[in-house]
Amino acid sequence: MTAMKTPILEVRGVSKSFGGLRALNDVNLTVQEGSIHAIIGPNGAGKSTLLNVLIGLIEADEGTITYAGERIRGLSPHTIIQKGIARVFQTPQIFPGLTLVENVAIAALAKRDGQFGLRILESLRPGHPVMAEAEEHLVDVGLAGHLRSEAQHLSRGDKRRLELALCLAARPRLLLLDEPTAGMSRHDTNSTIELLKHLSRKGMTKIVIEHDMHVVFSLSERITVLAQGTVIAEGAPQEVRGNPRVQEAYLGGAHT
Amino acid sequence: MSNITEAGLATGYARAASRQPALVTGTDLLVIGAFVLVVLTMPWWLVLIAGYEALATKIVIWAIFALGFDILLGFTGYLSFGHAAFFGSAAYITGLSLKHLTSDIVPAMAISFAGLFVIALVIGVLTLRRSGIYFSILTLAFAEMAHALILSSTLQAWTGGDNGLTGLPTPTLLGSPMRGLTVFYFASAFLVAGFIAALVIRRSPFGLMLRAIKENPMRLEYTGVNVFAYKMSAFVISAMYAGIAGSLTVIYEPYVATEYIYWSTSGEVVIMSVIGGVGTLIGPILGAGFMLYFENVIQGFIGEQWKLVLGLIFVFMVIFLPGGFVDLARQIWRSLGHRIRARRYNVPDMAPEADEDRLRRRLDREEAEAR
Ligand SMILES: Nc1ncnc2c1ncn2[C@@H]1O[C@H](COP(=O)(O)OP(=O)(O)O)[C@@H](O)[C@H]1O
Ligand SMILES: [Mg+2]
């Protein structure tokens, strides 16, 4: 990745406190279009909070967030998402009582119709283009076998895949993944990595929060290290791996 | 996830050009046909089971009310305790129009429809900011305010206060007065249209969004959907069904009782829905039929203890059959040996997955303690 690409996301001086706890402290982050950018750091470092601030789930106390050249801080969450961002949550967020196809179709419809549409004279039965598209996304993440069962009966790892399929159906420009492989077997983790790499080749930008260093180093082009709400290092995987502060704060001796 | 292949992904989205399925299928036509048949013959078969003709009209009116209630409660999961505000307001507006402006039902209902739309928007904006029990309490509060307003001394000259709105003319339809079976068929037309509309909504993209609100509104918002706008639409649609029922009540009986806008009316539609089966559309219609049949026919057989018996039935249903009559029918159908399409997802390796979760939680905890 060359340094001259345009950033799709620029976070400048973002801070957020919960009562006395400073969860984010003057955070800066620049993400290049088309790259995979990892955010790592110990539990409670503020990684999930940073993603929450990006999509408007939590409002930052200070700082600016620029996405595709536009200030997005303060906009409503669905407005921000409609600009082309999708988020996989740390605890899978799906629609438990709906079928897998319906789960994914919702995102495809949100992409097609925007934030609201009184679409009544249309029947979402099998064969509807949106349902067909949803099925294809489910095949992509390996859930082809259970298209019409309810999502609540899925295992935790499969719920994660379903949420990923849902996010892909929104065809985002920027995909935010909060520990996408947590709870998956090594085999499934590897195929998820393959899928994410493949999507990047198609130009989708990704921010990935990951605990698994194997995933981080095999996937990302840049890494930001957070500790206690502060960015303590930023750079290419090799630079970060060699950084003594990072070793001390997070990686310890075990991962090197 | 081994089946992720470049080829598989490359073909993705290519099928988007396929044709849209028809709005109504053959099965739908059968269901609608059966529904129309049962509804339109009600004045006759109801008499066979000790009912009377006018009761059929009353059942049809309340069925519309309960059906609309299910579009809100059954789809979005929002439990309104204030739907009497819509039923009652529509009845008052229709009654006032008939009394002071026109005895023709069409303009009277049109005025009521427009007025109710505004009322529903205002109450919706003020109540839908909250969910769960808070929403229920807010809707109840607004309905009680509406009730108080109707009874207030300022409006008494118009609304008749405690006595209700009396002295209404018999409404006319295209010049001829509406009585007996004409009222029944007029109301039935609304029920049939409302039922078909509800079926179509349920399967539409709009309906899917409403059902998604019930399942996980947060996920929906963070999928780029304006959850509030969808909630608002469901609320207004539901209120309009209640309003049509309220207007029809005034044709059924040219009089508006204060009780139409009282909380007991809100409570009754809730009970009808629960007894029938929330979210099934046909269930609340059955619930309305059952409640009115019980109140007007069974009551005559069991005497003054009928409310106690009805209460016991309600308690029994909620405890043993939370899915209502529709669920009861499904269970009977199944016990007769019919298979209901299995929707269970088979997870043979659930146990190792759970172990993995437990292990992860332990590691997280240890990590947190080490800090
Ligand atoms: N909504 C919230 N209210 C209060 N405290 C919060 C909230 N969200 C996160 N925190 C706190 O902020 C800190 C950072 O949390 P989080 O961003 O989830 O960490 P990470 O994802 O890096 O493990 C933690 O101490 C957490 O308890
Ligand atoms: Mg986190």
XYZ file of C-alpha atoms and ligand atoms in Angstrom:
655
model
C 0.000 0.000 0.000
C 1.462 3.318 -1.001
C 1.310 6.277 1.346
C -0.301 8.587 -1.220
C -3.839 7.165 -1.080
C -6.700 9.327 0.116
C -7.956 8.587 3.612
C -11.583 7.405 3.778
C -11.707 8.060 7.498
C -9.962 10.644 9.619
C -10.409 10.815 13.361
C -8.871 13.876 14.995
C -8.525 14.514 18.724
C -11.506 12.393 19.762
C -12.085 12.029 23.493
C -14.863 10.356 25.434
C -15.350 10.016 29.176
C -17.794 7.838 31.072
C -18.098 9.621 34.394
C -14.531 9.716 35.685
C -13.290 7.104 33.237
C -11.507 8.460 30.185
C -12.340 5.743 27.655
C -10.869 7.645 24.692
C -8.147 10.216 25.106
C -7.267 12.490 22.176
C -7.419 9.658 19.642
C -6.186 10.208 16.097
C -6.727 7.642 13.385
C -6.296 7.771 9.619
C -7.604 4.914 7.511
C -6.708 4.667 3.825
C -9.350 3.690 1.310
C -9.148 0.008 0.421
C -6.906 -0.976 3.320
C -7.383 -3.298 6.256
C -6.614 -1.399 9.423
C -6.342 -3.291 12.711
C -6.978 -1.823 16.135
C -5.463 -3.804 18.952
C -5.056 -3.299 22.666
C -5.867 -4.942 25.986
C -9.429 -5.413 27.226
C -10.981 -2.127 28.231
C -8.566 -0.114 26.076
C -11.437 1.680 24.358
C -11.468 -0.173 21.029
C -15.202 -0.876 20.958
C -15.915 2.617 22.260
C -13.987 4.057 19.317
C -16.191 2.148 16.860
C -19.276 3.238 18.815
C -18.240 6.859 18.447
C -17.646 6.404 14.708
C -21.198 5.233 14.004
C -22.910 7.638 16.376
C -23.899 5.032 18.958
C -22.053 7.157 21.501
C -21.364 10.843 20.962
C -17.755 11.948 21.413
C -17.014 14.728 23.909
C -14.516 16.399 21.584
C -12.798 15.941 18.262
C -13.773 15.588 14.615
C -14.632 12.565 12.526
C -14.397 12.922 8.754
C -15.698 10.148 6.533
C -15.243 10.419 2.762
C -14.564 14.126 3.138
C -17.641 14.814 5.266
C -17.935 15.581 8.979
C -20.177 12.883 10.467
C -19.978 13.546 14.192
C -23.445 14.341 15.574
C -25.438 12.769 12.740
C -28.027 10.113 13.577
C -26.704 6.532 13.427
C -28.823 5.479 10.458
C -27.684 8.546 8.507
C -24.044 7.675 9.162
C -24.586 4.015 8.224
C -26.411 5.035 5.024
C -23.239 6.803 3.894
C -21.690 3.371 3.377
C -20.524 2.082 6.771
C -21.418 -1.296 8.270
C -20.575 -2.701 11.684
C -20.134 -6.195 13.063
C -20.583 -5.987 16.829
C -18.539 -7.701 19.516
C -21.683 -9.500 20.710
C -23.414 -10.607 17.495
C -26.398 -8.368 16.759
C -28.940 -10.160 14.597
C -32.738 -10.527 14.373
C -33.241 -13.744 16.369
C -36.867 -14.523 15.417
C -36.405 -13.934 11.693
C -35.010 -16.426 9.206
C -31.428 -16.140 8.009
C -32.555 -14.891 4.610
C -34.804 -12.261 6.198
C -31.938 -11.108 8.411
C -29.718 -10.458 5.432
C -32.550 -9.137 3.231
C -33.101 -6.294 5.718
C -29.628 -4.953 5.027
C -30.046 -5.386 1.272
C -33.334 -3.468 1.481
C -31.727 -0.714 3.540
C -29.181 -0.382 0.755
C -31.829 -0.433 -1.982
C -34.525 1.784 -0.412
C -32.499 4.020 1.891
C -33.436 4.842 5.473
C -37.207 4.591 4.908
C -39.609 3.363 2.258
C -43.318 2.575 2.352
C -42.777 -0.500 0.197
C -45.997 -2.414 0.625
C -46.856 -3.649 -2.863
C -43.992 -6.107 -3.051
C -43.910 -9.680 -1.822
C -40.706 -10.974 -0.218
C -41.211 -14.590 -1.136
C -38.416 -16.851 -2.430
C -37.444 -15.675 -5.878
C -37.681 -11.984 -5.024
C -34.432 -10.371 -6.199
C -33.599 -9.136 -2.699
C -34.133 -12.622 -1.252
C -31.945 -14.121 -3.976
C -29.225 -11.610 -3.216
C -29.499 -12.367 0.519
C -29.099 -16.077 -0.183
C -25.924 -15.400 -2.126
C -24.407 -13.481 0.767
C -25.278 -16.359 3.085
C -23.561 -18.783 0.734
C -20.498 -16.519 0.766
C -20.132 -16.812 4.539
C -20.844 -20.546 4.565
C -24.413 -20.569 5.850
C -26.036 -22.020 2.763
C -27.595 -24.948 4.603
C -30.006 -23.117 6.867
C -31.503 -20.309 4.837
C -35.040 -20.589 6.197
C -34.429 -21.486 9.814
C -34.702 -18.859 12.510
C -31.490 -17.088 13.416
C -31.925 -17.708 17.143
C -31.105 -21.389 16.699
C -27.630 -20.682 15.316
C -24.488 -21.332 17.324
C -22.584 -18.273 18.495
C -19.956 -18.608 15.768
C -22.656 -18.916 13.118
C -24.438 -15.836 14.463
C -21.201 -13.981 13.855
C -21.143 -15.209 10.264
C -24.757 -14.226 9.823
C -23.995 -10.734 11.054
C -21.099 -10.565 8.625
C -23.392 -11.612 5.759
C -25.868 -8.948 6.859
C -23.154 -6.299 6.802
C -21.901 -7.434 3.404
C -25.415 -7.182 1.993
C -25.303 -3.467 2.777
C -22.303 -3.363 0.383
C -20.428 -0.919 2.575
C -17.399 1.135 1.604
C -16.147 0.886 5.166
C -16.711 -2.222 7.252
C -16.090 -2.128 11.004
C -15.439 -5.515 12.579
C -15.316 -5.950 16.349
C -13.558 -9.258 17.011
C -15.089 -11.035 14.003
C -13.448 -14.394 14.708
C -14.028 -14.606 18.458
C -15.626 -17.934 19.305
C -14.789 -19.478 15.930
C -12.699 -22.590 15.415
C -9.238 -22.217 13.860
C -10.616 -23.555 10.598
C -13.486 -21.060 10.496
C -11.141 -18.275 11.542
C -8.935 -19.025 8.555
C -11.805 -18.996 6.120
C -13.054 -15.717 7.593
C -9.607 -14.239 7.023
C -9.740 -15.438 3.424
C -13.145 -13.859 2.947
C -12.015 -10.540 4.417
C -8.889 -10.486 2.259
C -10.974 -11.229 -0.786
C -13.361 -8.364 -0.024
C -10.421 -6.011 0.327
C -9.209 -6.908 -3.104
C -12.606 -5.699 -4.269
C -11.862 -2.340 -2.668
C -13.779 -2.518 0.609
C -12.045 -0.735 3.482
C -12.001 -2.460 6.853
C -11.260 -1.631 10.446
C -10.773 -4.798 12.459
C -10.532 -5.128 16.218
C -8.831 -8.396 17.005
C -7.292 -10.194 19.935
C -5.898 -13.021 17.846
C -2.412 -11.901 16.748
C -2.356 -14.539 14.042
C -5.374 -12.843 12.470
C -3.980 -9.351 12.960
C -0.639 -10.021 11.341
C -1.987 -12.094 8.469
C -4.703 -9.587 7.603
C -3.831 -5.995 8.278
C -1.749 -3.448 6.450
C -1.709 -0.980 9.320
C -2.121 -1.380 13.045
C -3.153 1.131 15.706
C -2.477 0.157 19.301
C -4.746 1.538 22.009
C -4.093 1.315 25.741
C -6.270 3.013 28.340
C -7.915 5.144 25.688
C -4.662 6.456 24.235
C -2.984 5.566 20.943
C 0.435 4.273 21.948
C 1.635 3.140 18.545
C 0.687 3.179 14.882
C 2.317 1.679 11.849
C 2.882 -1.299 9.602
C 2.663 -4.709 11.312
C 6.440 -5.149 11.464
C 7.016 -1.719 13.057
C 4.325 -2.305 15.636
C 5.565 -5.762 16.446
C 9.014 -4.368 17.185
C 7.812 -1.390 19.223
C 8.944 -1.811 22.855
C 5.986 0.158 24.269
C 3.589 -2.162 22.521
C 5.434 -5.227 23.755
C 5.202 -3.910 27.271
C 1.562 -2.784 27.138
C -0.018 -5.555 25.231
C 1.862 -8.219 23.366
C 3.982 -9.343 26.286
C 6.615 -11.891 25.354
C 4.263 -14.601 24.219
C 3.183 -13.343 20.818
C 6.509 -12.260 19.339
C -16.821 -21.961 5.896
C -14.720 -23.961 3.485
C -17.060 -23.243 0.607
C -15.933 -19.681 0.187
C -14.449 -19.614 -3.249
C -13.429 -16.885 -5.591
C -15.871 -18.284 -8.112
C -18.729 -18.246 -5.624
C -18.124 -14.625 -4.748
C -17.589 -13.581 -8.324
C -21.032 -14.803 -9.361
C -22.530 -12.890 -6.457
C -25.215 -10.262 -7.146
C -25.520 -11.480 -10.718
C -28.999 -12.855 -10.120
C -30.359 -9.502 -8.997
C -32.209 -9.210 -12.285
C -34.645 -12.055 -11.489
C -38.365 -11.292 -11.616
C -40.401 -10.303 -8.586
C -42.895 -12.861 -7.253
C -46.588 -12.098 -7.640
C -48.243 -10.095 -4.867
C -50.959 -12.688 -4.267
C -50.574 -16.452 -4.720
C -53.150 -19.181 -5.262
C -52.954 -20.128 -1.590
C -53.611 -16.521 -0.635
C -56.718 -16.498 -2.808
C -57.957 -19.630 -1.028
C -57.335 -18.080 2.387
C -58.986 -14.806 1.390
C -61.883 -16.646 -0.237
C -62.509 -18.721 2.889
C -62.263 -15.601 5.035
C -64.787 -13.704 2.907
C -67.171 -16.658 2.967
C -67.047 -17.056 6.746
C -67.428 -13.319 7.368
C -70.243 -12.653 4.901
C -72.350 -15.581 6.138
C -71.898 -14.663 9.797
C -75.378 -13.144 10.322
C -76.835 -16.581 9.473
C -74.480 -19.025 11.150
C -74.306 -16.873 14.246
C -78.048 -17.315 14.672
C -77.553 -21.094 14.514
C -75.311 -20.901 17.592
C -77.719 -18.762 19.606
C -76.379 -15.416 18.397
C -78.266 -12.659 16.574
C -77.809 -10.665 13.404
C -76.661 -7.380 14.937
C -73.988 -9.198 16.944
C -72.324 -10.111 13.634
C -71.951 -6.415 12.827
C -70.461 -5.713 16.241
C -67.996 -8.585 15.859
C -66.895 -7.335 12.443
C -66.305 -3.833 13.839
C -64.202 -5.056 16.748
C -62.357 -7.466 14.458
C -61.150 -4.443 12.455
C -60.018 -2.782 15.689
C -58.146 -5.918 16.862
C -56.618 -6.536 13.435
C -55.168 -3.023 13.347
C -53.931 -3.443 16.901
C -52.010 -6.525 15.760
C -50.162 -4.519 13.101
C -48.608 -2.530 15.935
C -48.299 -5.131 18.710
C -47.810 -8.235 16.594
C -45.308 -6.793 14.140
C -43.336 -4.183 16.090
C -43.913 -5.467 19.630
C -45.175 -2.072 20.857
C -48.004 -2.627 23.336
C -50.350 0.363 23.318
C -52.678 0.778 26.279
C -54.261 3.807 24.694
C -55.948 2.639 21.512
C -59.300 3.763 22.923
C -58.079 7.285 22.160
C -58.258 6.461 18.443
C -61.412 4.371 18.542
C -63.152 7.005 20.674
C -61.881 10.110 18.861
C -63.019 8.677 15.549
C -66.436 7.882 17.003
C -66.804 11.425 18.376
C -65.592 13.100 15.181
C -67.899 10.940 13.062
C -70.811 11.566 15.439
C -70.236 15.339 15.486
C -69.988 15.441 11.702
C -73.238 13.504 11.344
C -74.975 15.746 13.821
C -73.812 19.145 12.603
C -72.573 18.808 9.030
C -73.993 15.951 7.030
C -75.955 12.807 7.592
C -74.075 11.073 4.781
C -71.552 8.575 6.105
C -68.903 9.030 3.412
C -67.972 12.674 4.184
C -68.395 12.020 7.922
C -65.923 9.153 7.778
C -63.542 11.145 5.586
C -63.480 13.974 8.127
C -62.924 11.506 10.937
C -60.141 9.828 8.959
C -58.310 13.114 8.401
C -58.737 14.209 12.013
C -57.551 10.903 13.333
C -54.476 10.962 11.120
C -53.367 14.175 12.831
C -54.208 12.857 16.299
C -52.250 9.637 15.640
C -49.232 11.578 14.386
C -49.184 13.808 17.458
C -49.629 10.984 19.983
C -47.107 8.864 18.049
C -44.427 11.555 18.105
C -44.923 11.981 21.845
C -45.023 8.292 22.824
C -42.762 6.429 20.390
C -39.613 7.964 21.815
C -39.896 5.314 24.519
C -40.329 1.573 24.273
C -41.549 -1.275 26.458
C -43.526 -0.438 29.580
C -42.764 3.288 29.245
C -44.441 3.397 25.861
C -47.468 1.538 27.255
C -47.804 3.966 30.156
C -47.439 7.006 27.899
C -50.170 5.776 25.544
C -52.415 5.094 28.528
C -51.762 8.606 29.826
C -52.691 10.202 26.494
C -55.864 8.161 26.236
C -56.861 9.211 29.749
C -56.207 12.828 28.825
C -58.433 12.439 25.776
C -61.128 10.947 27.994
C -60.825 13.833 30.455
C -61.002 16.317 27.590
C -64.239 14.797 26.298
C -65.810 15.055 29.752
C -64.454 18.538 30.491
C -66.940 21.334 31.098
C -65.471 23.313 28.206
C -66.294 20.655 25.651
C -69.421 19.359 27.342
C -71.711 21.433 25.148
C -70.300 19.621 22.136
C -69.587 16.131 23.462
C -72.527 15.739 25.799
C -70.194 15.067 28.742
C -71.122 12.041 30.817
C -74.201 11.320 28.744
C -72.221 10.722 25.602
C -73.095 12.136 22.217
C -76.813 11.691 21.640
C -79.417 12.768 19.134
C -77.528 11.577 16.067
C -79.389 10.995 12.805
C -79.369 7.558 11.194
C -76.459 7.873 8.768
C -77.199 7.577 5.082
C -75.177 5.964 2.321
C -75.817 7.470 -1.135
C -79.113 8.827 0.127
C -80.568 5.739 1.765
C -80.496 5.222 5.526
C -78.125 2.547 6.811
C -79.805 -0.162 8.832
C -79.489 -3.887 9.553
C -77.624 -5.868 6.929
C -76.507 -2.758 5.029
C -74.427 -1.789 8.061
C -73.110 -5.327 8.300
C -71.968 -5.435 4.676
C -70.537 -1.931 4.855
C -68.433 -2.925 7.893
C -67.514 -6.290 6.346
C -66.094 -4.550 3.282
C -63.675 -2.693 5.572
C -62.769 -5.892 7.417
C -62.039 -7.806 4.212
C -60.021 -4.921 2.741
C -58.184 -4.490 6.052
C -57.401 -8.195 6.237
C -56.008 -8.319 2.697
C -53.978 -5.165 3.366
C -52.547 -6.703 6.547
C -51.588 -9.913 4.702
C -49.850 -7.914 1.987
C -48.069 -5.698 4.526
C -46.809 -8.724 6.433
C -44.906 -10.043 3.441
C -43.712 -6.713 2.093
C -40.349 -5.026 2.662
C -42.224 -2.566 4.894
C -43.631 -5.440 6.970
C -40.214 -7.038 7.318
C -38.852 -3.788 8.757
C -41.709 -3.711 11.285
C -41.008 -7.278 12.365
C -37.312 -6.414 12.646
C -38.192 -3.630 15.119
C -39.632 -6.257 17.442
C -36.569 -8.463 17.073
C -33.723 -5.984 17.466
C -34.309 -2.250 16.938
C -30.670 -1.466 17.648
C -29.435 -3.763 14.878
C -31.991 -2.193 12.562
C -30.875 1.372 13.302
C -27.240 0.343 12.790
C -28.145 -1.220 9.468
C -29.049 2.252 8.209
C -32.784 2.095 8.784
C -34.775 4.976 10.251
C -36.446 2.931 12.969
C -38.517 5.833 14.243
C -40.111 6.451 10.832
C -41.160 2.797 10.573
C -42.524 2.733 14.123
C -44.447 5.883 13.391
C -45.961 4.406 10.224
C -47.043 1.229 12.017
C -48.539 3.319 14.809
C -50.536 5.510 12.429
C -51.747 2.566 10.324
C -52.843 0.783 13.480
C -54.613 3.927 14.696
C -56.445 4.251 11.367
C -57.854 0.717 11.720
C -59.020 1.674 15.218
C -60.519 4.844 13.775
C -62.462 3.000 11.076
C -63.843 0.708 13.777
C -64.787 3.751 15.871
C -66.634 5.372 12.959
C -68.459 2.138 12.116
C -69.650 1.861 15.720
C -71.552 5.102 15.239
C -73.340 3.618 12.223
C -74.084 0.428 14.133
C -75.680 2.486 16.873
C -76.147 6.273 16.241
C -74.763 7.241 19.626
C -71.272 7.768 21.115
C -70.660 6.446 24.619
C -67.914 7.996 26.778
C -66.730 4.456 27.395
C -65.491 4.293 23.774
C -62.604 6.530 24.780
C -62.124 4.983 28.231
C -59.236 2.695 29.221
C -61.531 -0.336 29.420
C -61.871 -0.164 25.630
C -58.071 -0.171 25.291
C -57.929 -3.128 27.654
C -60.520 -5.086 25.732
C -58.608 -4.930 22.463
C -55.451 -6.079 24.278
C -57.323 -9.093 25.695
C -58.793 -9.949 22.293
C -55.326 -9.954 20.756
C -53.761 -12.071 23.479
C -56.589 -14.597 23.553
C -56.526 -14.930 19.779
C -52.789 -15.008 19.205
C -50.612 -11.907 18.905
C -48.913 -11.426 15.546
C -51.065 -13.905 13.639
C -53.587 -11.397 12.173
C -56.374 -13.983 12.148
C -55.938 -14.587 15.903
C -57.067 -11.161 17.124
C -60.051 -11.415 14.764
C -60.995 -14.717 16.414
C -60.336 -13.130 19.800
C -62.754 -10.306 19.019
C -65.394 -12.810 17.924
C -64.920 -14.916 21.037
C -65.049 -11.990 23.475
C -68.217 -10.512 21.988
C -69.891 -13.888 21.684
C -69.066 -14.556 25.306
C -70.277 -11.140 26.511
C -73.513 -11.278 24.537
C -74.482 -14.954 24.276
C -72.671 -17.156 26.793
C -73.423 -14.547 29.432
C -77.093 -15.444 29.132
C -76.335 -19.061 30.035
C -73.982 -18.599 32.965
C -75.597 -15.564 34.537
C -73.945 -12.841 36.513
C -70.697 -14.740 37.115
C -69.785 -14.475 33.422
C -67.004 -11.952 34.014
C -65.387 -14.291 36.505
C -65.506 -17.148 34.005
C -64.098 -14.921 31.275
C -61.294 -13.865 33.616
C -60.464 -17.492 34.362
C -60.391 -18.305 30.658
C -58.034 -15.400 30.090
C -55.719 -16.513 32.904
C -55.788 -20.085 31.623
C -54.944 -18.966 28.098
C -52.052 -16.771 29.153
C -50.540 -19.513 31.351
C -51.057 -22.564 29.166
C -51.539 -21.135 25.692
C -49.589 -17.903 25.363
C -49.928 -18.268 21.589
C -53.719 -17.964 21.835
C -56.376 -19.713 19.750
C -54.104 -19.875 16.733
C -51.517 -21.756 18.754
C -54.230 -24.071 20.078
C -55.296 -24.833 16.511
C -51.689 -25.549 15.548
C -51.250 -27.931 18.464
C -54.443 -29.790 17.632
C -53.382 -29.995 14.004
C -50.041 -31.421 15.068
C -51.564 -33.916 17.486
C -53.703 -35.196 14.624
C -50.465 -36.364 13.076
C -49.859 -33.538 10.657
C -46.341 -32.255 10.429
C -45.747 -28.562 10.816
C -42.805 -27.352 8.799
C -39.811 -27.715 11.070
C -37.984 -24.473 11.648
C -35.527 -25.742 14.234
C -31.917 -25.372 13.421
C -29.992 -28.473 14.306
C -26.799 -27.728 16.180
C -25.070 -31.025 16.932
C -21.843 -29.380 18.069
C -23.428 -26.902 20.465
C -21.483 -28.249 23.440
C -17.916 -27.573 22.251
C -19.029 -24.116 21.203
C -20.356 -23.426 24.684
C -17.081 -24.678 26.145
C -15.180 -22.316 23.942
C -17.304 -19.427 25.158
C -16.724 -20.373 28.758
C -12.992 -20.627 28.206
C -12.963 -17.226 26.539
C -14.840 -15.646 29.387
C -12.385 -17.129 31.873
C -9.403 -15.822 29.913
C -11.014 -12.384 29.682
C -11.583 -12.376 33.409
C -8.008 -13.415 34.158
C -6.716 -10.772 31.838
C -8.854 -8.155 33.569
C -7.616 -9.250 36.986
C -4.000 -9.191 35.863
C -4.310 -5.528 34.885
N -21.559 2.780 27.643
C -20.577 2.766 28.586
N -20.800 3.299 29.807
C -19.842 3.296 30.725
N -18.615 2.795 30.547
C -18.328 2.252 29.355
C -19.304 2.202 28.307
N -18.739 1.610 27.232
C -17.478 1.290 27.595
N -17.221 1.680 28.853
C -15.943 1.537 29.544
O -14.961 2.117 28.714
C -13.782 1.323 28.723
C -13.452 0.896 27.319
O -14.392 -0.098 26.937
P -14.349 -0.794 25.509
O -14.285 0.258 24.480
O -15.475 -1.732 25.446
O -12.977 -1.600 25.559
P -12.403 -2.676 24.545
O -13.358 -2.849 23.427
O -11.095 -2.114 24.112
O -12.207 -3.925 25.344
C -14.038 0.163 29.672
O -13.503 0.480 30.932
C -15.546 0.091 29.733
O -15.973 -0.409 30.976
Mg -14.461 -4.485 22.870
